[in-house]
XYZ file of C-alpha atoms in Angstrom:
290
model
C -25.630 3.076 -6.736
C -22.965 3.858 -4.142
C -24.028 6.626 -1.737
C -20.467 6.873 -0.369
C -19.379 8.410 -3.696
C -21.292 11.541 -2.613
C -18.775 12.166 0.196
C -17.046 15.567 0.066
C -13.651 13.807 0.013
C -14.445 12.194 -3.371
C -13.109 13.586 -6.634
C -13.911 11.987 -10.011
C -12.861 13.250 -13.417
C -15.363 10.992 -15.184
C -18.249 9.849 -12.927
C -20.005 8.103 -15.848
C -16.941 5.909 -16.442
C -16.807 5.068 -12.732
C -20.497 4.055 -12.737
C -19.967 1.912 -15.848
C -17.016 0.044 -14.337
C -18.733 -0.501 -10.986
C -21.834 -1.863 -12.800
C -19.637 -4.218 -14.827
C -17.868 -5.444 -11.678
C -21.232 -6.214 -10.062
C -22.618 -7.922 -13.174
C -19.556 -10.136 -13.655
C -19.647 -11.345 -10.047
C -17.150 -12.100 -7.305
C -15.553 -15.098 -9.046
C -13.866 -12.753 -11.505
C -12.831 -10.081 -8.979
C -9.545 -9.443 -7.209
C -8.305 -6.461 -5.194
C -4.746 -5.189 -5.607
C -3.614 -2.714 -2.970
C -0.694 -0.769 -1.646
C -0.319 -0.928 2.144
C 1.335 2.112 3.740
C -0.941 5.169 3.744
C -3.497 3.233 1.668
C -4.730 0.504 3.997
C -2.969 2.155 6.931
C -3.756 5.698 8.062
C -1.721 8.703 6.971
C -2.495 10.684 10.108
C -4.503 10.789 13.309
C -5.383 13.856 15.394
C -2.989 16.017 13.420
C -0.034 13.638 13.767
C 1.518 11.500 11.061
C 1.055 7.760 11.446
C 4.079 5.560 10.725
C 4.697 3.499 7.591
C 6.011 -0.053 7.999
C 9.556 1.347 7.605
C 8.876 4.124 10.139
C 7.636 1.549 12.654
C 11.191 0.178 12.686
C 12.884 3.588 12.378
C 11.064 4.961 15.436
C 11.388 1.851 17.581
C 13.468 1.323 20.707
C 15.704 -1.197 18.884
C 17.228 1.585 16.760
C 20.089 3.556 18.293
C 19.768 7.327 18.729
C 22.329 7.865 15.959
C 20.610 5.390 13.652
C 17.270 7.100 14.215
C 18.731 10.499 13.360
C 20.290 9.194 10.126
C 17.025 7.543 9.063
C 15.138 10.775 9.787
C 17.651 12.762 7.733
C 17.082 10.386 4.797
C 13.315 10.831 5.118
C 13.590 14.610 5.170
C 15.822 14.602 2.090
C 14.089 11.996 -0.085
C 10.378 12.197 0.840
C 9.876 15.638 -0.792
C 11.419 14.168 -3.962
C 9.107 11.124 -3.792
C 5.972 13.305 -3.775
C 7.251 16.171 -5.983
C 4.642 16.634 -8.749
C 7.210 18.359 -10.978
C 9.637 15.439 -11.289
C 8.954 12.445 -13.525
C 8.973 8.847 -12.310
C 12.050 8.255 -14.455
C 13.872 11.013 -12.578
C 12.705 9.725 -9.220
C 13.486 6.009 -9.685
C 17.285 6.070 -9.133
C 16.804 8.361 -6.121
C 14.240 5.993 -4.578
C 16.664 3.061 -5.031
C 19.293 5.196 -3.302
C 16.939 6.016 -0.397
C 15.695 2.466 0.166
C 19.234 1.042 -0.089
C 20.678 3.529 2.411
C 17.756 2.992 4.808
C 18.041 -0.800 4.605
C 21.794 -0.630 5.207
C 21.204 1.489 8.309
C 18.640 -1.031 9.560
C 21.137 -3.872 8.991
C 23.630 -2.109 11.280
C 21.063 -2.246 14.099
C 21.129 -6.061 14.384
C 17.345 -6.277 14.599
C 15.990 -9.531 16.048
C 13.144 -11.431 14.439
C 11.754 -12.053 17.905
C 11.414 -8.295 18.485
C 9.152 -7.554 15.517
C 5.826 -8.274 17.257
C 6.729 -6.040 20.219
C 7.998 -3.265 17.908
C 4.649 -3.261 16.078
C 2.655 -3.424 19.315
C 4.497 -0.380 20.712
C 4.142 1.658 17.511
C 1.477 4.203 16.589
C 0.459 2.445 13.368
C -3.276 2.434 12.623
C -5.302 0.851 9.855
C -7.863 3.121 8.204
C -11.339 3.337 9.712
C -13.457 0.596 8.166
C -10.478 -1.732 7.683
C -12.133 -4.637 9.492
C -15.185 -4.455 7.242
C -12.914 -4.288 4.172
C -10.780 -7.307 5.090
C -13.741 -9.343 6.347
C -15.903 -8.741 3.248
C -13.114 -9.899 0.940
C -12.406 -12.931 3.113
C -16.072 -13.978 3.415
C -16.537 -13.866 -0.365
C -13.186 -15.508 -1.209
C -11.984 -12.456 -3.127
C -8.171 -12.479 -3.336
C -6.402 -9.446 -1.868
C -2.926 -8.862 -3.257
C -0.930 -6.385 -1.168
C 1.959 -4.981 -3.194
C 4.114 -2.891 -0.897
C 7.409 -1.036 -0.949
C 7.369 -1.377 2.835
C 8.792 -4.085 5.091
C 6.866 -7.325 4.612
C 7.612 -8.800 8.047
C 6.345 -5.644 9.774
C 3.309 -5.257 7.501
C 2.224 -8.868 8.114
C 2.575 -8.365 11.862
C 0.361 -5.252 11.698
C -2.323 -7.336 9.953
C -1.856 -10.207 12.393
C -2.276 -7.962 15.444
C -5.384 -6.389 13.893
C -6.697 -9.952 13.363
C -7.279 -9.378 9.640
C -4.475 -11.466 8.097
C -6.876 -13.869 6.379
C -5.904 -16.728 4.022
C -7.150 -14.799 0.929
C -4.264 -12.316 1.373
C -0.994 -12.513 -0.524
C 1.812 -10.017 0.152
C 4.762 -8.958 -2.003
C 7.069 -6.515 -0.191
C 10.639 -6.066 1.057
C 11.211 -9.065 3.318
C 13.962 -9.400 5.892
C 16.341 -12.331 5.931
C 17.496 -13.461 9.377
C 20.474 -15.634 10.264
C 20.113 -18.800 12.350
C 20.330 -16.715 15.531
C 17.363 -14.641 14.359
C 19.423 -11.511 13.607
C 18.639 -9.440 10.504
C 21.424 -10.021 7.987
C 19.979 -8.657 4.731
C 16.847 -7.726 2.825
C 15.729 -10.207 0.194
C 15.794 -9.286 -3.482
C 14.248 -7.690 -5.447
C 14.191 -4.262 -3.841
C 10.715 -2.752 -4.133
C 10.325 1.024 -3.961
C 7.482 3.433 -4.770
C 8.177 3.562 -8.501
C 8.974 -0.026 -9.539
C 5.754 -1.721 -8.417
C 5.215 -3.489 -11.702
C 5.902 -6.634 -13.683
C 9.685 -6.409 -13.317
C 9.347 -7.193 -9.606
C 6.697 -9.873 -10.090
C 8.404 -11.912 -12.808
C 9.453 -14.569 -10.310
C 6.035 -14.940 -8.677
C 3.204 -16.923 -10.224
C 0.591 -15.002 -8.288
C -1.292 -13.426 -11.187
C -0.999 -16.526 -13.387
C -2.701 -18.571 -10.661
C -5.518 -16.023 -10.660
C -5.884 -15.833 -14.433
C -9.691 -16.055 -14.196
C -9.739 -12.935 -11.982
C -9.879 -10.417 -14.810
C -11.718 -7.666 -12.903
C -9.685 -5.497 -10.562
C -10.148 -2.879 -7.890
C -6.779 -1.164 -7.422
C -6.034 0.944 -4.324
C -3.001 3.190 -3.958
C -1.703 6.494 -2.636
C 1.055 7.191 -5.176
C 1.096 7.524 -8.949
C 3.598 4.650 -8.863
C 0.845 2.356 -7.540
C -1.058 2.519 -10.825
C 1.297 -0.055 -12.388
C 0.573 -2.698 -9.710
C -1.889 -4.549 -11.962
C 0.392 -4.601 -15.009
C 1.129 -8.318 -14.511
C -2.504 -9.395 -14.655
C -3.272 -11.324 -17.879
C -6.430 -10.519 -19.910
C -7.710 -7.661 -17.763
C -11.336 -6.746 -18.457
C -12.356 -4.050 -15.989
C -10.168 -2.003 -13.644
C -11.382 0.533 -11.098
C -8.577 2.628 -9.593
C -8.953 4.440 -6.263
C -6.227 6.838 -5.140
C -5.762 8.248 -1.639
C -4.390 11.790 -1.895
C -2.974 12.280 1.595
C -0.374 15.001 1.355
C 0.422 18.125 -0.723
C -3.199 17.933 -1.865
C -3.464 21.195 -3.817
C -0.205 20.650 -5.710
C -1.014 17.066 -6.691
C -4.800 17.162 -7.185
C -4.664 17.618 -10.983
C -2.274 14.722 -11.589
C -4.227 12.374 -9.306
C -7.558 13.322 -10.888
C -6.128 12.604 -14.345
C -4.595 9.283 -13.270
C -7.095 7.662 -10.870
C -10.807 6.955 -11.519
C -11.657 7.997 -7.963
C -9.505 10.267 -5.794
C -10.064 10.466 -2.029
C -8.699 13.683 -0.555
C -7.537 13.550 3.061
C -9.962 10.700 3.748
C -8.703 8.453 6.560
C -11.431 5.853 6.006
C -12.147 2.952 3.693
C -15.829 3.993 3.534
C -15.867 4.599 -0.225
C -14.094 1.327 -1.011
C -16.413 -0.557 1.352
C -19.450 1.104 -0.253
C -18.285 -0.005 -3.708
C -17.642 -3.550 -2.473
C -21.028 -3.626 -0.766
C -22.736 -2.651 -4.053
C -20.717 -5.176 -6.111
C -21.489 -7.951 -3.638
C -25.126 -6.840 -3.708
C -27.501 -9.623 -2.823
C -24.640 -11.831 -1.614
C -24.190 -9.761 1.554
């Protein structure tokens, strides 16, 4: 069905279940399909040539608009909280208050930097952010077939949108929920809009105020893409779900986290910097329409 599922990076606990869901998605057609995806380290690359690629927060943290002192403090936060975020031995309940703490401290540090709205495009252009290989095919296929793409991110919405814009893939079928900046009338960052979204609250509580999923109530089939166990709740707000296929990118601490990812996601992609598998699945679902 999908030759890309033979890749060495692919791990599936239940291949028969995966085949069944993919067949159902194809049979039911594109009118019932939507894609729900994380952004950082899911649609964007985790690394390139042995170096880490930046998240939408890191793009700001590493930029020239942040003072030396500010950069050091943000790096210290990353080094303290990131190991907690990906620790397989702590529960999500234990992690949640610590993630709120991290995001809040990081956002407060960014507020001190008096970032200008007019600088965002240049900050993104000068960064080392990269979308995964095959991203253009992914975004274009969804756009051509009018399949909604809902990006649910704990990153910075203004930065994320600019990354998509500069890659020329920010199509009208895309809707983003993320942490958006609020600028004053001089274009200076004054706060981050509520609600705060972090790795482990990407669920209905954040989406209560948006009508996104209600407007797509006929889209009962879902492909969900994430890189964290917290991403698995991104589709919780979808009414009357019929079929869900979950694809998880396991980018870091692979050996320690493999078991939990294999149990949680239908398909796990280990250290795979491409969207080949996702594109292969889409290509099969779209079938004769391509």
